[in-house]
Structures are given as structure tokens and as C-alpha cells.
Coordinates of N, CA and C in Angstrom, one line a residue:
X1 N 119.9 237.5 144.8 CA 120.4 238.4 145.8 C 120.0 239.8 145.4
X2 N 119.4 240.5 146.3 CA 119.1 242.0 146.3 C 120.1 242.7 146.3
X3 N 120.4 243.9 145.7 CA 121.6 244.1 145.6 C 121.3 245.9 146.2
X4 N 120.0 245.9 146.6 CA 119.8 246.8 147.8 C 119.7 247.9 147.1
X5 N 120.3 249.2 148.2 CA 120.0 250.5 148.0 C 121.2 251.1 147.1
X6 N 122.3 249.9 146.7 CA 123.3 250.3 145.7 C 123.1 250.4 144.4
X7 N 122.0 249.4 144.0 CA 121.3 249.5 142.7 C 119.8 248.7 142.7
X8 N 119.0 250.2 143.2 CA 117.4 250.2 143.5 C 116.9 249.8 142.3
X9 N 115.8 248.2 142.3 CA 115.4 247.9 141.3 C 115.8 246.5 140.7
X10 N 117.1 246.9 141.0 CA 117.5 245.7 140.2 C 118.3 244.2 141.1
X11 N 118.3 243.1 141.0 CA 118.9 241.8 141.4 C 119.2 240.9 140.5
X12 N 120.1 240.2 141.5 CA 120.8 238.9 140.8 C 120.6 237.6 141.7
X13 N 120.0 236.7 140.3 CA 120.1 235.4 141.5 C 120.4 234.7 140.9
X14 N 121.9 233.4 141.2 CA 121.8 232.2 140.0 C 120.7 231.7 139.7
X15 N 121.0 230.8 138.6 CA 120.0 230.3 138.0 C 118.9 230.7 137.5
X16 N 118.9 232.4 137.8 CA 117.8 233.0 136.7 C 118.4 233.7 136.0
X17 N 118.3 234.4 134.7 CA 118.5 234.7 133.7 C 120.4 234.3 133.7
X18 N 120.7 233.1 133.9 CA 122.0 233.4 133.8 C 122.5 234.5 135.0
X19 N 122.2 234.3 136.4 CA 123.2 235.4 136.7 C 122.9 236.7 136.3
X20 N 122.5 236.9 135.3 CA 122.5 238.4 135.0 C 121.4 239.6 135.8
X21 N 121.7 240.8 136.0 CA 121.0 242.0 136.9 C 119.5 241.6 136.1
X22 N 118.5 241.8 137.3 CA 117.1 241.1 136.8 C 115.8 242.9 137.6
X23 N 115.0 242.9 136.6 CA 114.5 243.4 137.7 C 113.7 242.7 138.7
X24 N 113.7 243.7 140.1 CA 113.7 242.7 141.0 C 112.1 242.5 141.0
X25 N 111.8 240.5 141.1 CA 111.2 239.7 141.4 C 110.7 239.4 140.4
X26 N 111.6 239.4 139.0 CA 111.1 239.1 137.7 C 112.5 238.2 137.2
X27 N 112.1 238.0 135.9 CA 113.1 237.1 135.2 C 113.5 238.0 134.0
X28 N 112.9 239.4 134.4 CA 113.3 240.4 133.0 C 114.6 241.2 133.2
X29 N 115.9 240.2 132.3 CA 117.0 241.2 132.4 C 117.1 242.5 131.8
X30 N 117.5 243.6 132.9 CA 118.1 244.9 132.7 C 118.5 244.9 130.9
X31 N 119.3 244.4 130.7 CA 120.1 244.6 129.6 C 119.5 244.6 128.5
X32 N 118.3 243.9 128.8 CA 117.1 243.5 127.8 C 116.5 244.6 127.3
X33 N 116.0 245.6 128.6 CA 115.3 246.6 128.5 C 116.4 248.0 127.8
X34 N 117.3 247.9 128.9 CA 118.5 249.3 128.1 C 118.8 248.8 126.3
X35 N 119.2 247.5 125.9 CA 119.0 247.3 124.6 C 117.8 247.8 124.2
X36 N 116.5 247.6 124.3 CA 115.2 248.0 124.0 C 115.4 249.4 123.7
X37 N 115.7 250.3 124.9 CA 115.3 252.0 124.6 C 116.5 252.5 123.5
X38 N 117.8 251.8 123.7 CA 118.5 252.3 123.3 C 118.1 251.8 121.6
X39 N 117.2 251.1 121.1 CA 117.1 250.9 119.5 C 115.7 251.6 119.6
X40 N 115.0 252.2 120.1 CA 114.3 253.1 120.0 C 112.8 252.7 120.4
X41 N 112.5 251.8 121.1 CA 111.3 251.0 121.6 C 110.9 251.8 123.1
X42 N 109.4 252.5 122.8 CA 109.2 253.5 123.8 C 108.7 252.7 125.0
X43 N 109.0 253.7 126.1 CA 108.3 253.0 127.5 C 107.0 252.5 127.7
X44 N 106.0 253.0 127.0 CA 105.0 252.1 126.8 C 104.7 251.0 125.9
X45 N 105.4 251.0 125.2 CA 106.3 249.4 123.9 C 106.4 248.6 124.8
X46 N 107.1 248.8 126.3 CA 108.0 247.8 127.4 C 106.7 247.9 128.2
X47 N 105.8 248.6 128.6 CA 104.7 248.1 129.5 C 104.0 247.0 128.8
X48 N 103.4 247.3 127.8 CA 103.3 246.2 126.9 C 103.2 245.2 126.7
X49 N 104.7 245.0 126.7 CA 105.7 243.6 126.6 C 105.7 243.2 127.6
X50 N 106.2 243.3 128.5 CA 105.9 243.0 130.1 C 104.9 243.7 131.3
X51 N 103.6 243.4 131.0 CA 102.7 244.2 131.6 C 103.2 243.9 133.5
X52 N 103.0 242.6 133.3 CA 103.3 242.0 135.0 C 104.5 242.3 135.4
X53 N 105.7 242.0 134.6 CA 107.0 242.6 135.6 C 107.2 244.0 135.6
X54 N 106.8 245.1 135.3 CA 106.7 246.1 135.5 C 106.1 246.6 135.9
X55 N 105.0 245.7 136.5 CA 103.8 246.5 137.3 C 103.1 247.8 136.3
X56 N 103.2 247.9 135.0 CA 102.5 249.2 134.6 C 102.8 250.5 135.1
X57 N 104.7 250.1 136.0 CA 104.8 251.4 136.4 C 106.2 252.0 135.6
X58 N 106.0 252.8 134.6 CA 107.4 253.5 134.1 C 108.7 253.8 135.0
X59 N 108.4 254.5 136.0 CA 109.5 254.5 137.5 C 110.5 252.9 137.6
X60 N 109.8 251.8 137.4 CA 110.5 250.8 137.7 C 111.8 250.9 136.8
X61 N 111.5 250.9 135.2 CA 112.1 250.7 134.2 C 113.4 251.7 134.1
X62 N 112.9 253.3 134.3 CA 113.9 254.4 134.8 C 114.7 254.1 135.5
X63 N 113.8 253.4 137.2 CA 115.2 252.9 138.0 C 115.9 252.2 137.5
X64 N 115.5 251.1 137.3 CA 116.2 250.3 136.6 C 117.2 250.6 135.8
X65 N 117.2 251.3 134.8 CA 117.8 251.7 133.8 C 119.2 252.5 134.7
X66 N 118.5 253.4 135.3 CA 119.4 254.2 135.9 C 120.6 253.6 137.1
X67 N 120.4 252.4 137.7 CA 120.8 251.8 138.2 C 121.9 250.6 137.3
X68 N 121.5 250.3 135.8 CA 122.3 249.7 135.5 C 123.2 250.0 135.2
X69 N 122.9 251.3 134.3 CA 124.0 252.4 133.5 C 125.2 253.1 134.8
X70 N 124.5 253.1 136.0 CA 125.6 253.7 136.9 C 126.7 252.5 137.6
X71 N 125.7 251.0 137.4 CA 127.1 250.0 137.7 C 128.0 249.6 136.3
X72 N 127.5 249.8 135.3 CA 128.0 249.6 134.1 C 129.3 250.5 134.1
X73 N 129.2 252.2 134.4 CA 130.3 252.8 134.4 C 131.3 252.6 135.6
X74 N 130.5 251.8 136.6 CA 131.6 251.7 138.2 C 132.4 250.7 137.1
X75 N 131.4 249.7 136.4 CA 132.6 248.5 136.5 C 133.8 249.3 135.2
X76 N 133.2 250.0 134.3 CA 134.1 250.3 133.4 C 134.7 250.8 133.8
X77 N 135.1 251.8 134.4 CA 136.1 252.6 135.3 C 136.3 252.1 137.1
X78 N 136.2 250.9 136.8 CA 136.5 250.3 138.6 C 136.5 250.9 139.4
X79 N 135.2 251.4 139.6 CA 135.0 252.9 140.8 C 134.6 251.8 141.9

């Protein structure tokens, strides 16, 4: 499930990664990546790593990121 213009970037579909926020049309979970930057693994470390699901574009990963961290705080404060 595309989860649209409420968090650009990123989807959820059973049966891939567990449910969990994916970027979208990959099997690479979000959480994966924010664990990555957050232990200090630079954005070209993650092109890298995932040359194909990222398309070699840094923007995806940002959105991404940026879209996780803002449902992360909806769900922690039930906005």
C-alpha cells in the first residue's frame, strides 16, 4: 500500500519486509536506513549498498528518512 502524499517515498505491503514502511518499490526497510545514518554510515555507504533501490539518488533516502521520522513522532505523540 502506497501511503501517498502523507509519507512521500515510503510504503507498506504485507508480506514484504514484515509489514514494515519500505521504500517504495523495494524491499528496503526505512528503519534500516535511519538505523544506518543514525550509527554513522554516509549517504554514499547506502548508495552502495543498495545501488538499485535507491536509484543512485540521495533525495530518495532524505525523503524517506524525512517521512519516517515525521510518522514516527505522529505515532509517538498520536497526532
Amino acid at each position: 500500500r502506497d501511503l501517498g502524499d502523507a509519507f512521500p517515498g515510503i510504503e507498506t505491503q504485507s508480506g514484504v519486509a514484515g509489514g514494515e514502511p519500505c521504500i517504495v518499490r523495494t524491499r528496503i526497510p526505512v528503519w534500516v536506513l535511519a538505523q544506518a545514518r543514525r550509527l554513522g554510515v554516509s549517504e554514499a555507504d547506502l548508495l552502495r549498498a543498495y545501488p538499485k533501490g535507491l536509484d543512485q539518488d540521495p533525495a530518495k533516502i532524505e525523503c524517506a528518512l524525512g517521512s519516517y521520522i515525521q510518522g514516527f513522532k505522529m505515532q509517538k505523540y498520536n497526532i
